[in-house]
Structures are given as C-alpha cells and as structure tokens.
Tab-separated table of C-alpha atoms in Angstrom:
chain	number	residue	atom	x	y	z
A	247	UNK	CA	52.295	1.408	117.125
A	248	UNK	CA	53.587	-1.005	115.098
A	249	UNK	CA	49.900	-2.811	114.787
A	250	UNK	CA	48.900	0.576	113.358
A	251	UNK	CA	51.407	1.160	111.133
A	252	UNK	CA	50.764	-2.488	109.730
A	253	UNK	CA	47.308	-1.941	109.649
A	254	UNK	CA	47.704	1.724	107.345
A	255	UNK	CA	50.281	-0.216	105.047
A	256	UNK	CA	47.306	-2.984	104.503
A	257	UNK	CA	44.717	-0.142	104.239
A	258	UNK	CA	47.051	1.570	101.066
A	259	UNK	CA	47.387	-1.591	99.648
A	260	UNK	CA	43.979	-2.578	99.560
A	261	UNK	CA	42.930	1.153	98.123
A	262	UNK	CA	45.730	0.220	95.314
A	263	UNK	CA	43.834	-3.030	94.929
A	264	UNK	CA	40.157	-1.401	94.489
A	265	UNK	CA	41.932	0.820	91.713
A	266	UNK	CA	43.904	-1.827	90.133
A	267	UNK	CA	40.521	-3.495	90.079
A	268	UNK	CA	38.954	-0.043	88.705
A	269	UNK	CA	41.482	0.081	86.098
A	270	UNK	CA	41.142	-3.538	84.652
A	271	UNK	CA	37.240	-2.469	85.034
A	272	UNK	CA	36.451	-5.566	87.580
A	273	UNK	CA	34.526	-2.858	89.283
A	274	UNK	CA	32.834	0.325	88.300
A	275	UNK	CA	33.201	2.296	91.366
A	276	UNK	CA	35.697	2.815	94.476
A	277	UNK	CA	34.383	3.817	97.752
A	278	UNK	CA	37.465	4.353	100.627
A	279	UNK	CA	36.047	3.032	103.908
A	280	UNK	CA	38.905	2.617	105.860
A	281	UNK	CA	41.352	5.182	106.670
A	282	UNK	CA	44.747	5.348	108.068
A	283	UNK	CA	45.575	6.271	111.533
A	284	UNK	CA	49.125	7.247	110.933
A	285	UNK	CA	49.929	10.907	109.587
A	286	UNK	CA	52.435	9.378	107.390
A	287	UNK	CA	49.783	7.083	105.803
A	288	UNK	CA	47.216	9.827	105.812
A	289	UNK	CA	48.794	11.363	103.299
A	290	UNK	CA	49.774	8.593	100.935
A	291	UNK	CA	45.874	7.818	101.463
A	292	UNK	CA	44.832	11.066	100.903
A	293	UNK	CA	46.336	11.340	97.183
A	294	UNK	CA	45.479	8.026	96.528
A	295	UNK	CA	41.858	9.202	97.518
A	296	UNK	CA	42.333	12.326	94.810
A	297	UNK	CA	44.130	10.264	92.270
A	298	UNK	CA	41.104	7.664	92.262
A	299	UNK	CA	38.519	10.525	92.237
A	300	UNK	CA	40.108	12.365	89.261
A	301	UNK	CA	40.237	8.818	87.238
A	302	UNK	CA	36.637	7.782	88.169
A	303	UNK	CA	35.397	11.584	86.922
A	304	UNK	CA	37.224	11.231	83.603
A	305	UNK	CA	36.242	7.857	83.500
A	306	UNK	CA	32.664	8.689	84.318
A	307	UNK	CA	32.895	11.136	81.105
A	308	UNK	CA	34.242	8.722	79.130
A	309	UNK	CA	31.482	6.737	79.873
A	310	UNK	CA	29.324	9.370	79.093
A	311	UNK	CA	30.630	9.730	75.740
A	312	UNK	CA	31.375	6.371	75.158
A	313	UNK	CA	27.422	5.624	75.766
A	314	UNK	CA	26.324	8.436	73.397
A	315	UNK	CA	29.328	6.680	70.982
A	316	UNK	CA	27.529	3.538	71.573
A	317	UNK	CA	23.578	4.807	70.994
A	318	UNK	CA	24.559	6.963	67.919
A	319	UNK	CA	26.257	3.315	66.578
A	320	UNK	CA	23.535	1.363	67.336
A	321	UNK	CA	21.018	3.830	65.731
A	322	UNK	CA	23.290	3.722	62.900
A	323	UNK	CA	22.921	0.213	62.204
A	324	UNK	CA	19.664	0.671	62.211
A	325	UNK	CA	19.511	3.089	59.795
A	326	UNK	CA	19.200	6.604	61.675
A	327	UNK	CA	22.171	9.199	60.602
A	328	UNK	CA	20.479	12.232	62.824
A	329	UNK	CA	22.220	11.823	66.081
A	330	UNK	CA	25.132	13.514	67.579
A	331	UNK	CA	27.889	12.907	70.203
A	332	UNK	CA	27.248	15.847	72.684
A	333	UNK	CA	29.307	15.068	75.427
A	334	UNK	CA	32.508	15.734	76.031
A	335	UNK	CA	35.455	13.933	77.336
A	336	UNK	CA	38.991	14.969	79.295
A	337	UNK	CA	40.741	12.735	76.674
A	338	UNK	CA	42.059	14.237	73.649
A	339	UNK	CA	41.479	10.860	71.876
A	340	UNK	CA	37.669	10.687	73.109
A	341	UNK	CA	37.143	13.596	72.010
A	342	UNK	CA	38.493	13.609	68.366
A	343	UNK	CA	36.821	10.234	67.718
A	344	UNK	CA	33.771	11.995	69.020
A	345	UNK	CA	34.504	14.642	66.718
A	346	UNK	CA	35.080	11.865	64.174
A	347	UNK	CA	32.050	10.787	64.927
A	348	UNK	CA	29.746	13.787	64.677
A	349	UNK	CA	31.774	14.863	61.246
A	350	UNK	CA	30.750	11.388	59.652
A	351	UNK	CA	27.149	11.619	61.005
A	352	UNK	CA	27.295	15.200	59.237
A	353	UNK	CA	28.712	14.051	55.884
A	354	UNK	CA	26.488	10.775	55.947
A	355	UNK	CA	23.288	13.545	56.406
A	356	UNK	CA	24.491	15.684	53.877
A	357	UNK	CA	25.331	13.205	51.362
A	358	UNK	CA	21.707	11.332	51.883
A	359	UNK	CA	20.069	14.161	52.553
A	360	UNK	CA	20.604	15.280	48.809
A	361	UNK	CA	20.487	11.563	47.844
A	362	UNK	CA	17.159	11.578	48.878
A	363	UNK	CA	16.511	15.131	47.343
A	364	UNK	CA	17.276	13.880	44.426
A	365	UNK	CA	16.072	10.336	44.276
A	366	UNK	CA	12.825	12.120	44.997
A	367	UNK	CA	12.963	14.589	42.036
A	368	UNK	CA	13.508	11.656	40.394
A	369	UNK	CA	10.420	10.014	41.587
A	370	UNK	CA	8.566	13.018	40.316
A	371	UNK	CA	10.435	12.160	36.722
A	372	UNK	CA	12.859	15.164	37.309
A	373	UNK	CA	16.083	14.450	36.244
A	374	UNK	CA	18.187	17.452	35.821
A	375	UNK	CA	20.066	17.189	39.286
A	376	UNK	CA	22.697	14.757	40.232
A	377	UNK	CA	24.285	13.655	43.370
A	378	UNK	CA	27.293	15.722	44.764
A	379	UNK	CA	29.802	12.943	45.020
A	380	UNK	CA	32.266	14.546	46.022
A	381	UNK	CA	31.076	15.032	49.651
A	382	UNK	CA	32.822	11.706	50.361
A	383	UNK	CA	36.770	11.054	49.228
A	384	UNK	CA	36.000	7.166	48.503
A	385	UNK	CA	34.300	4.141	49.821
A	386	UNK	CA	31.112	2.622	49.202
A	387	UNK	CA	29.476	5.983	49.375
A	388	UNK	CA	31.621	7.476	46.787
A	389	UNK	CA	30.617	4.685	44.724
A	390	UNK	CA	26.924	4.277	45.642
A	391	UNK	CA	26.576	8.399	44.506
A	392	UNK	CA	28.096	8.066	41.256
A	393	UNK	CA	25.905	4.681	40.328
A	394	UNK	CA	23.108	6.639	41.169
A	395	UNK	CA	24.377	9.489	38.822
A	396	UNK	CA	25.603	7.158	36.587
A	397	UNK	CA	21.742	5.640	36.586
A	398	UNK	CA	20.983	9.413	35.959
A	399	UNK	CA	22.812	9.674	32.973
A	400	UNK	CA	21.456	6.034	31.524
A	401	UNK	CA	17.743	7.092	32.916
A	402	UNK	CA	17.876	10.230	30.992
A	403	UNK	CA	20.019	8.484	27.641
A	404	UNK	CA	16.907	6.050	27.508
A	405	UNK	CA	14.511	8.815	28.233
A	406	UNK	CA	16.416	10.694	25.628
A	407	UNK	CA	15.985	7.947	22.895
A	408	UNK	CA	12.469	7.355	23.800
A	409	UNK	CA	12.042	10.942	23.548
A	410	UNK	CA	12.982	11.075	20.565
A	411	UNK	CA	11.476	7.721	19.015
A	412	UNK	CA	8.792	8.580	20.452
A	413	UNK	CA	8.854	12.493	17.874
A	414	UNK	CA	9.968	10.154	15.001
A	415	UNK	CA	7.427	7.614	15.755
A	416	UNK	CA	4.656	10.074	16.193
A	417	UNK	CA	5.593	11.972	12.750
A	418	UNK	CA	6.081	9.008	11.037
A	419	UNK	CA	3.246	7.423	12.247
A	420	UNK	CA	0.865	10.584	11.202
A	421	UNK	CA	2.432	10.660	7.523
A	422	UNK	CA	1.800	6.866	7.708
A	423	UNK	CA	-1.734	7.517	8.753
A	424	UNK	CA	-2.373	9.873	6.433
A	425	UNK	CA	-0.648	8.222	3.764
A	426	UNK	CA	-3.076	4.620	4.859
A	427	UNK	CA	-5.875	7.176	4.567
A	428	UNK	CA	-4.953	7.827	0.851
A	429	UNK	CA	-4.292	4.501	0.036
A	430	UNK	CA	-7.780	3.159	1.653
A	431	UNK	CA	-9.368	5.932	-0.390
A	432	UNK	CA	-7.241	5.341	-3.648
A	433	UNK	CA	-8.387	1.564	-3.163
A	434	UNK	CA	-11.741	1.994	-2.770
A	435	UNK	CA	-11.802	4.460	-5.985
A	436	UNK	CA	-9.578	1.523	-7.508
A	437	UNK	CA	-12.410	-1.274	-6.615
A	438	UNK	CA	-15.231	1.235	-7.481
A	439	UNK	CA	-13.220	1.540	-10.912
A	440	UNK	CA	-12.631	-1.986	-11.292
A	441	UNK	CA	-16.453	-2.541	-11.127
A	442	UNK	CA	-17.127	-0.508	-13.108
A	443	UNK	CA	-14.366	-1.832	-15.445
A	444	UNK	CA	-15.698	-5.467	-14.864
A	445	UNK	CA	-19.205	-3.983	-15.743
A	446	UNK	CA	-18.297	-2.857	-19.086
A	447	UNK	CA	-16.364	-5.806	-20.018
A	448	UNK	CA	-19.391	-7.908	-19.588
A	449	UNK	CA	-21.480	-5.898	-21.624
A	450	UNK	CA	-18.127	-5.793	-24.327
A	451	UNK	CA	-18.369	-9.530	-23.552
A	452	UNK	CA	-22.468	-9.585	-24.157
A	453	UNK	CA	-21.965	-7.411	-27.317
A	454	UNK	CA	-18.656	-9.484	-28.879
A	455	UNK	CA	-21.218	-12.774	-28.184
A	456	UNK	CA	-24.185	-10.969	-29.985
A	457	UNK	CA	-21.616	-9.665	-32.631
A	458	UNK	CA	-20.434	-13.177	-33.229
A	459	UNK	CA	-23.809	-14.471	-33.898
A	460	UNK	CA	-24.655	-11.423	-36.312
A	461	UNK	CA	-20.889	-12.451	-38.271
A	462	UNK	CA	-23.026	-16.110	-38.171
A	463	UNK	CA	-25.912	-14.511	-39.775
A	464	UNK	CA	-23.994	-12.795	-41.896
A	465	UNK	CA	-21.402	-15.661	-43.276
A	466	UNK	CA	-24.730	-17.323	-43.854
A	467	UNK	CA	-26.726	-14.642	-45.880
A	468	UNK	CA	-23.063	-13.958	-47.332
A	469	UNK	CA	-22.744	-17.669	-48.902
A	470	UNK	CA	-26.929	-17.639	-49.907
A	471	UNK	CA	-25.791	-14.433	-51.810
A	472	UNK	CA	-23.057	-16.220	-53.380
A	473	UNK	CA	-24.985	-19.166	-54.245
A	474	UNK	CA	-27.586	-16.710	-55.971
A	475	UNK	CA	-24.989	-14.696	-57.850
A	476	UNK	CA	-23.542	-17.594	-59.062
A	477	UNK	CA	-27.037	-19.025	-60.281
A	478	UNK	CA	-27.584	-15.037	-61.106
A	479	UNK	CA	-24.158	-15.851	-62.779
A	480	UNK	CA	-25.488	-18.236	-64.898
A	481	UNK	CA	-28.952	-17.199	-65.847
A	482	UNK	CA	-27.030	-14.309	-67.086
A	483	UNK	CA	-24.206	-16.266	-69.381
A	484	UNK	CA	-27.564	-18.128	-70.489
A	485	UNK	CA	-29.328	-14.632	-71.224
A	486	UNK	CA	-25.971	-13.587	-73.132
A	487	UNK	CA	-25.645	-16.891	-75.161
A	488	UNK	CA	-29.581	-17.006	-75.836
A	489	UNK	CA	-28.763	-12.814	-77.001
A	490	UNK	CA	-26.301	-14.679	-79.236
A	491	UNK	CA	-28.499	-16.974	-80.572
A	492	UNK	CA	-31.472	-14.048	-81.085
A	493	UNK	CA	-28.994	-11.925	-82.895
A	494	UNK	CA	-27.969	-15.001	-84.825
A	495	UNK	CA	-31.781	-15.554	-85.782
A	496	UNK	CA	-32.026	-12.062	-86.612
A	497	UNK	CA	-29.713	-11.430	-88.925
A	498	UNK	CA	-31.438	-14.776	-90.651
A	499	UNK	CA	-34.278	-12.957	-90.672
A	500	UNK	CA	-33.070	-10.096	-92.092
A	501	UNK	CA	-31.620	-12.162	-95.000
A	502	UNK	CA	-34.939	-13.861	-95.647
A	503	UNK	CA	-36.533	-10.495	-95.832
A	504	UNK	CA	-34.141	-9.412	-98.414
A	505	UNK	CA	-34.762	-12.038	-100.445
A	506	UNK	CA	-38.557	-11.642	-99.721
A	507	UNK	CA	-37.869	-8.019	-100.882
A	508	UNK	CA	-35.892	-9.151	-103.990
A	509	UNK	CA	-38.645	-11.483	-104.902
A	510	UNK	CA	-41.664	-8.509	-104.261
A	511	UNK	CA	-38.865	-6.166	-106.470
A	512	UNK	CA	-38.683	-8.846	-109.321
A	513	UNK	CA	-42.726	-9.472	-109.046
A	514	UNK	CA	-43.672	-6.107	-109.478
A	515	UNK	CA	-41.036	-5.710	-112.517
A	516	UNK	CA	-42.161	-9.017	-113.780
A	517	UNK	CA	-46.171	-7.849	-113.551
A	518	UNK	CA	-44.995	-4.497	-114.987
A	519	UNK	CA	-43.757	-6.446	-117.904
A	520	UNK	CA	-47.154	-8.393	-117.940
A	521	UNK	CA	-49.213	-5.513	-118.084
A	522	UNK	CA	-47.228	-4.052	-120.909
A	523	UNK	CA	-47.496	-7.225	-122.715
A	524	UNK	CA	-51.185	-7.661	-121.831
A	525	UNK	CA	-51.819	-3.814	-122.842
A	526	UNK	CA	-50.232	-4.564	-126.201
A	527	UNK	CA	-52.352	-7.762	-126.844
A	528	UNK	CA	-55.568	-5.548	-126.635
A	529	UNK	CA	-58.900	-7.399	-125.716
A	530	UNK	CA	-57.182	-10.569	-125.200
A	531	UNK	CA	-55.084	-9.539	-122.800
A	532	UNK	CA	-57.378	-7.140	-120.540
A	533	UNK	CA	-58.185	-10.312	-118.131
A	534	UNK	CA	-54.172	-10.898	-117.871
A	535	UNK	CA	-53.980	-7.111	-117.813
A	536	UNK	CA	-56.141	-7.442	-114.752
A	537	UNK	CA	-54.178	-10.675	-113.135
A	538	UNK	CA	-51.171	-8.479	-113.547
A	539	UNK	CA	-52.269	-5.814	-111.797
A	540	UNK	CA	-53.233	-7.622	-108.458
A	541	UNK	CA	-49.613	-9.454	-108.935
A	542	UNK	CA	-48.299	-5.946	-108.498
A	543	UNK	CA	-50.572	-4.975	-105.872
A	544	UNK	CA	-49.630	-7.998	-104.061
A	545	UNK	CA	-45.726	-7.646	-104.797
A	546	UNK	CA	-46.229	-3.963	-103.346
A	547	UNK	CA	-47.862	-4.830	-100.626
A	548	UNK	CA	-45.620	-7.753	-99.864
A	549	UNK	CA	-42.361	-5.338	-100.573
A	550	UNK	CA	-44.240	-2.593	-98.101
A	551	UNK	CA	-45.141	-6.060	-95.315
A	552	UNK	CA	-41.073	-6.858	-95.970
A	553	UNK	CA	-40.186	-3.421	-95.273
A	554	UNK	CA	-42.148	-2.748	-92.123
A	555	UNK	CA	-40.840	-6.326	-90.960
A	556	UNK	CA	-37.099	-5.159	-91.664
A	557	UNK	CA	-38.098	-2.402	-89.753
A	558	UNK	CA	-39.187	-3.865	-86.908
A	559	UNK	CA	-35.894	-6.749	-86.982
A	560	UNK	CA	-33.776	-3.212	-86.909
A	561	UNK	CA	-35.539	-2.419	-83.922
A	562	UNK	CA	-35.464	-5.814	-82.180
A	563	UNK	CA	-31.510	-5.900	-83.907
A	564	UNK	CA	-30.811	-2.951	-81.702
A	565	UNK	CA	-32.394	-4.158	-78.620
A	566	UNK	CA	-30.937	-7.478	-79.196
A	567	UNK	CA	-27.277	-6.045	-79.229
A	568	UNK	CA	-28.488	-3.614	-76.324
A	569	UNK	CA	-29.567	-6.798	-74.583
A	570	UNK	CA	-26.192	-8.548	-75.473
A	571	UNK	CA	-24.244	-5.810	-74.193
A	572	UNK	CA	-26.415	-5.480	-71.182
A	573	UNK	CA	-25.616	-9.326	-71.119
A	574	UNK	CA	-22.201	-8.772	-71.250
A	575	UNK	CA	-21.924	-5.733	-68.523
A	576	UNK	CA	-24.361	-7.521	-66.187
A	577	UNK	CA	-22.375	-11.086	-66.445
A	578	UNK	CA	-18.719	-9.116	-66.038
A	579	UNK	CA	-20.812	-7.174	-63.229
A	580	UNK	CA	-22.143	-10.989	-61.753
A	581	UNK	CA	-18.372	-12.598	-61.905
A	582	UNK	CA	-16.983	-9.249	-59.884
A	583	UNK	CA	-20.133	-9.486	-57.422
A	584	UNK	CA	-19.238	-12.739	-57.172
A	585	UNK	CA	-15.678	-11.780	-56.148
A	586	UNK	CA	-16.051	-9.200	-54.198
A	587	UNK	CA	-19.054	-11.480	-52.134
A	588	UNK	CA	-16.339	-13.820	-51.762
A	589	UNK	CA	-13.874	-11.484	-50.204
A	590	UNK	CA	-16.635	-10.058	-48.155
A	591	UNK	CA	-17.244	-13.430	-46.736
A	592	UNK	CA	-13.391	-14.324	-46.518
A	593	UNK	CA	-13.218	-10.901	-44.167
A	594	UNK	CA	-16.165	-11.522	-42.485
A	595	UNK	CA	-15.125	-14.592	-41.550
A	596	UNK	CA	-11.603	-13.404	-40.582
A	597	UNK	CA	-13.671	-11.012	-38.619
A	598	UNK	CA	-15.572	-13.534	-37.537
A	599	UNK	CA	-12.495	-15.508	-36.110
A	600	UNK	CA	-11.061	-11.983	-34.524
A	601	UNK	CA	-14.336	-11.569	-32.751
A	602	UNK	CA	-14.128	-14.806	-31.490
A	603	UNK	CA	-10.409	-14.666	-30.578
A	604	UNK	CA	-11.323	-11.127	-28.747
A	605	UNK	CA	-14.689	-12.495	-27.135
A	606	UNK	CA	-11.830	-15.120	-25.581
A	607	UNK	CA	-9.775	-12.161	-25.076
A	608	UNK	CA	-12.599	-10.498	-23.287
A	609	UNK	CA	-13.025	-13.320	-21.158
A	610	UNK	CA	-9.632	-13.678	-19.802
A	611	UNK	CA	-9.787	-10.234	-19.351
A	612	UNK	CA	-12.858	-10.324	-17.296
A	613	UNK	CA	-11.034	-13.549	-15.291
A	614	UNK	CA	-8.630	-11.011	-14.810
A	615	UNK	CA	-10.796	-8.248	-13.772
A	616	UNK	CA	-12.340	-10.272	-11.199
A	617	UNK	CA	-9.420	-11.528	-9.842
A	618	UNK	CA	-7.974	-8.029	-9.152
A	619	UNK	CA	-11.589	-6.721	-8.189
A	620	UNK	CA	-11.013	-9.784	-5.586
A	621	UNK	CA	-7.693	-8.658	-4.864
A	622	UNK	CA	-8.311	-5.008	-4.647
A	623	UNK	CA	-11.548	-5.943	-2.205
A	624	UNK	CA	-8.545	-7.655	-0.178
A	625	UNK	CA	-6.130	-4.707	-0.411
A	626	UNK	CA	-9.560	-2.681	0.817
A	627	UNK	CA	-9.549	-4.383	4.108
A	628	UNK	CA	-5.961	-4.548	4.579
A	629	UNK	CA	-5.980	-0.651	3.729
A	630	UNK	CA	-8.563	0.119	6.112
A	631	UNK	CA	-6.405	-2.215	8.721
A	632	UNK	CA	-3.144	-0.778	8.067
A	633	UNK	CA	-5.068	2.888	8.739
A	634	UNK	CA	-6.505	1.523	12.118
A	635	UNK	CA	-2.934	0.149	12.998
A	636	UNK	CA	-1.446	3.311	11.740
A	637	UNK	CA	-3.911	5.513	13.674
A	638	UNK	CA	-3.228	3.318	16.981
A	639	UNK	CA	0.546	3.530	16.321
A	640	UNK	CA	0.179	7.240	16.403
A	641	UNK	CA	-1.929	7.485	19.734
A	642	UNK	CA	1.378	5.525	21.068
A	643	UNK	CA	3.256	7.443	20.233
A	644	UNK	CA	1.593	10.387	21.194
A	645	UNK	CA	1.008	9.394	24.511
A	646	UNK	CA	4.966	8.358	24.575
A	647	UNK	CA	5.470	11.832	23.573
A	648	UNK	CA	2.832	13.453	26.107
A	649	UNK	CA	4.624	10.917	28.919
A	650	UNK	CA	8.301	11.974	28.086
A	651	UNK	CA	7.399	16.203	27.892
A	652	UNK	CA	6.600	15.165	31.446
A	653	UNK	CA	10.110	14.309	32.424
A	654	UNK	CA	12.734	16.921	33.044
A	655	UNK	CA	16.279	16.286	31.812
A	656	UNK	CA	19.477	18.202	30.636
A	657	UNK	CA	18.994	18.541	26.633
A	658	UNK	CA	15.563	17.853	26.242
A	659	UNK	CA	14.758	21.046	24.496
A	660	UNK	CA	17.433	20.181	21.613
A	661	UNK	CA	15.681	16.569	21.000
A	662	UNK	CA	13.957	16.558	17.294
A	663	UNK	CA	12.318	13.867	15.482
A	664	UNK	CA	14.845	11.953	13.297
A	665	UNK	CA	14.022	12.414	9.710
C-alpha cells in the first residue's frame, strides 16, 4: 500500500515534470503513460491530465497563429504585403497582435496599392493624382508618400516650366524664323543692290577716267587756243597800228592832192591868162594861143585825175577808219577772248583736279562697295544659317511642346507663352 502510494506520488511528479518541460518548451508534446493506482492520486492525475490538454490546445493554436505570424513576416521581408493572419488564438494578446498584424498588412496594401496606382499614372506621364499620405500617422511610410508627392509637385513645376519654355520658345522661335527669313531676303536684295551699286560705280569710275582724259584734251586745245589768240592778239594790234599808219598815209595823200588840185586850179587860171594874152597879140600869138589851150586841157584833166583820186582816198579814208575801228573792236574782242580762254582753262583745270579728286573718290568708294558686297555675301550665309538654326530651334520646340501636351498635370490649361 505504501509501495503504491509512493509509486502515484512519483507518477504526479513526473506528469508535473513533462509539463514543466512543456512549459519551458523542452518538448512539444505530453503523452500520460502511467497512471495512478490510488483513487486519491487518480484524481490529482486526472486534472493534471485536463490541465495539460487545455494548455497543449491553446498552445497548439498559438502555434497555429504564431506560424501564419511567422509566414506572413517572412513574406514580408521579401516583399509580399497580400497575406493575412487567419487563425485564431484563445489569447487575447495573440489575437490583437494578429489583428495588429492583418490591420498593418491592410494599410501597407492600401497605401502601395495607390502608390503603385499612381506611380503608374505617372509612368504614363499623368500627373494630376498624388499619394494619400495620410493612410499612415508617421514613419518611413509617411515620409516615403509625401517624397513621392513632393517629386509630384517638382515633376510637374519642371514640366510646368518646360511647358511653358517650351510656348515661349516655340513663338519666339517662329517670329525669329520668320524674322531670319526677312533678313536672308532683305540681304540678298541688299547684295543684289550692292552689285548693282558696284556696277555703276565702275562705269562712274570708267566715265570720270574717260572724262579726265577729255579735261586733258581739252586743257590742251584750251592753251593752243590761247597761244593763237594771243598771236591772233597780235596780228591784230599789228593790223590796228598798220590802220594807223594807212590813215596816216592817207591823209598825206589827201594833202598832196590838194596841192595837186591847187596847182591844176592855178594852171588853168594861169593858161586862161595866156590865152587872153595870146588872143590879144593876134597872129603872133595863135601858136601860144594853141600851147595854152592844151595847158588848160591838161590842168583840167589833171584837176578832174586829182578829183577822182580824192575820191577814191575818201573811200579808202572810210574803209581805213572802218578797218581801224574794226581793229580796235576785234583787238578789245582778242584781249577779252584771251581772258575769258584763260578762265576757261583755269576752270577746266579746277575741273580737271575735281574729276580727278572724285575719280579717287570713286575709287574708295568702289573699295568700299566691294568690301560691303564682301561683307553682305558674308551676312548672306550667316542669314541663311541663322534661318536654318532658327527653323531647327522651332521644330524643338515644337516637339517640346507636342511632348509636354502629352503630360497631364494640375494647371496646365492656364500655362501661356511668356511674352
């Protein structure tokens, strides 16, 4: 009895043993094989048996829900949020972590889920939504969300400024085209002018060179005239003084006719007297008579020869004073010839130095002319450049434009180009 009694007492202990063991977790499972033989032990066995049941139950659904805690952790870490703690546990505490569990699994889907909603709109260049993140009270969530809004708002500020760059660029750059256009056309007018322009001044230049050697020419056959109205000059003064001298010798002449007429004048008296004097001698004197009668004829006729010469002396008189005052006008007209040739040639010759002074004139200007034709055939290809560079500056921006109407964001539709 005693033996037995021992031998229960060793049995309870041992079961106590197996669920100290249980408890510590040295072993996963108690199985009773001994019993007791006493009543009295029976029982004690008995709700030790019940007692260790009830714990290895709860235990086992601890398990059970520590395992699904486990496998939803380990998915975690590798990146899955889509499982759930399903099981459920006789322990309050088990449970609410379990509930703590599933809640964050929830929030982290939620939150993602429109992460990746949005991250994907984004992808499609969609930027009107952000993140909601508010889902999560703090942590590195909290903060991940609002960098990714906060790269929303400086995604759509750059899109914004390149949206609108991209208008000013694309009006500017099609007045600039335009504006290229006119210059390249104004420039090639401009060189077509300046051709023409360097055309004419060489034919200026060609005339101012053949106009130089006519002023040559003409300083030349301007000093022979000279030379010729002063000789001209001269014959004339020697035509006025030998007019002099005829008038002189006329008016001689007319003396000596006077006297020739005196002398006919006295003859004729003086054979009138004879004749008388012969007629009054009779006989005797009819031979005188006769002597005196050719005297008379002769003093007639030399008185009538005296008269036509005084005559003709009038006559050459009057042309001789004609001829001295012809003389006279056509020296006075010589000396202002003269004069006036020599002013002639001092203009010409001023002229002559003008031309000169303008043909060098000319030919700086033509120096000049060809420079800026040179320049202007330089501006031509830079022109036509600048329009190339303007035109690709404006397919840019155009296609900037055409890219950024692509992309969806909040104020887009109020974006102008910046005058």
């Amino acid at each position: 009895m005693f033996l037995n009694a021992k031998k229960d007492k060793q049995t309870i202990l041992d079961n106590l043993d197996l669920l100290e063991q249980y408890i510590i977790e040295d072993i996963n499972k108690i199985e009773n094989t001994s019993t007791c033989s006493s009543s009295k032990y029976n029982e004690i066995e008995k709700k030790l048996s019940s007692i260790t049941a009830l714990m290895q139950k709860r235990n086992q659904k601890n398990l059970t829900v520590y395992g699904e805690i486990m496998l939803a952790c380990e998915k975690l870490s590798d990146g899955f949020i889509d499982d759930k703690v399903t099981s459920q546990s006789d322990d309050i505490k088990i449970n609410y972590i379990a509930k703590s569990m599933n809640t964050m699994f929830d929030k982290l889907n939620m939150g993602i889920s429109e992460a990746l909603e949005v991250l994907d709109q984004y992808s499609n260049q969609n930027y009107l939504n952000k993140i909601d993140a508010e889902i999560f009270r703090g942590g590195a969530f909290k903060v991940l969300f609002e960098g990714i809004n906060a790269l929303n708002e400086k995604i759509v500020e750059q899109v914004s400024s390149t949206y609108q760059q991209g208008l000013s660029l694309e009006k500017e750059s099609s007045e600039l085209t335009k504006k290229a256009k006119t210059l390249s056309d104004s420039t090639q007018h401009q060189a077509s002018a300046i051709e023409e322009t360097a055309a004419a001044i060489v034919e200026i230049s060609s005339i101012f060179t053949s106009n130089s050697k006519h002023i040559t020419s003409i300083i030349e056959v301007g000093n022979d005239v000279e030379q010729s109205s002063i000789k001209g000059l001269a014959l004339a003064k020697d035509t006025d003084n030998a007019m002099d001298d005829i008038y002189g010798f006329t008016n001689k002449t007319f003396d000596a006719i006077s006297q020739i007429s005196q002398i006919a004048f006295q003859t004729n008296i003086l054979s009138l007297n004879a004749a008388v004097e012969a007629a009054t001698a009779g006989e005797a004197g009819k031979g005188f008579a006769v002597v005196a009668q050719e005297v008379r004829n002769l003093a007639n006729r030399s008185a009538s020869v005296a008269k036509e010469i005084e005559d003709l002396m009038g006559v050459l008189r009057t042309k001789v004073e004609s001829g001295k005052k012809i003389a006279t006008v056509m020296t006075l007209d010589y000396e202002e010839m003269i004069e006036n040739i020599k002013k002639t040639v001092a203009l010409i010759d001023t002229i002559s130095s003008s031309s000169k002074e303008q043909e060098v004139g000319v030919e700086q200007i033509n120096r000049a002319i060809n420079s800026i034709d040179q320049a202007t055939q330089e501006n031509t290809v830079i022109a036509h450049d600048v329009s190339n560079i303007s035109l690709k500056n404006y397919n840019v921006a155009k296609e900037m434009v055409e890219v950024s109407e692509n992309i969806k964001f909040i104020g887009k539709e109020n974006i102008q180009a910046s005058i």
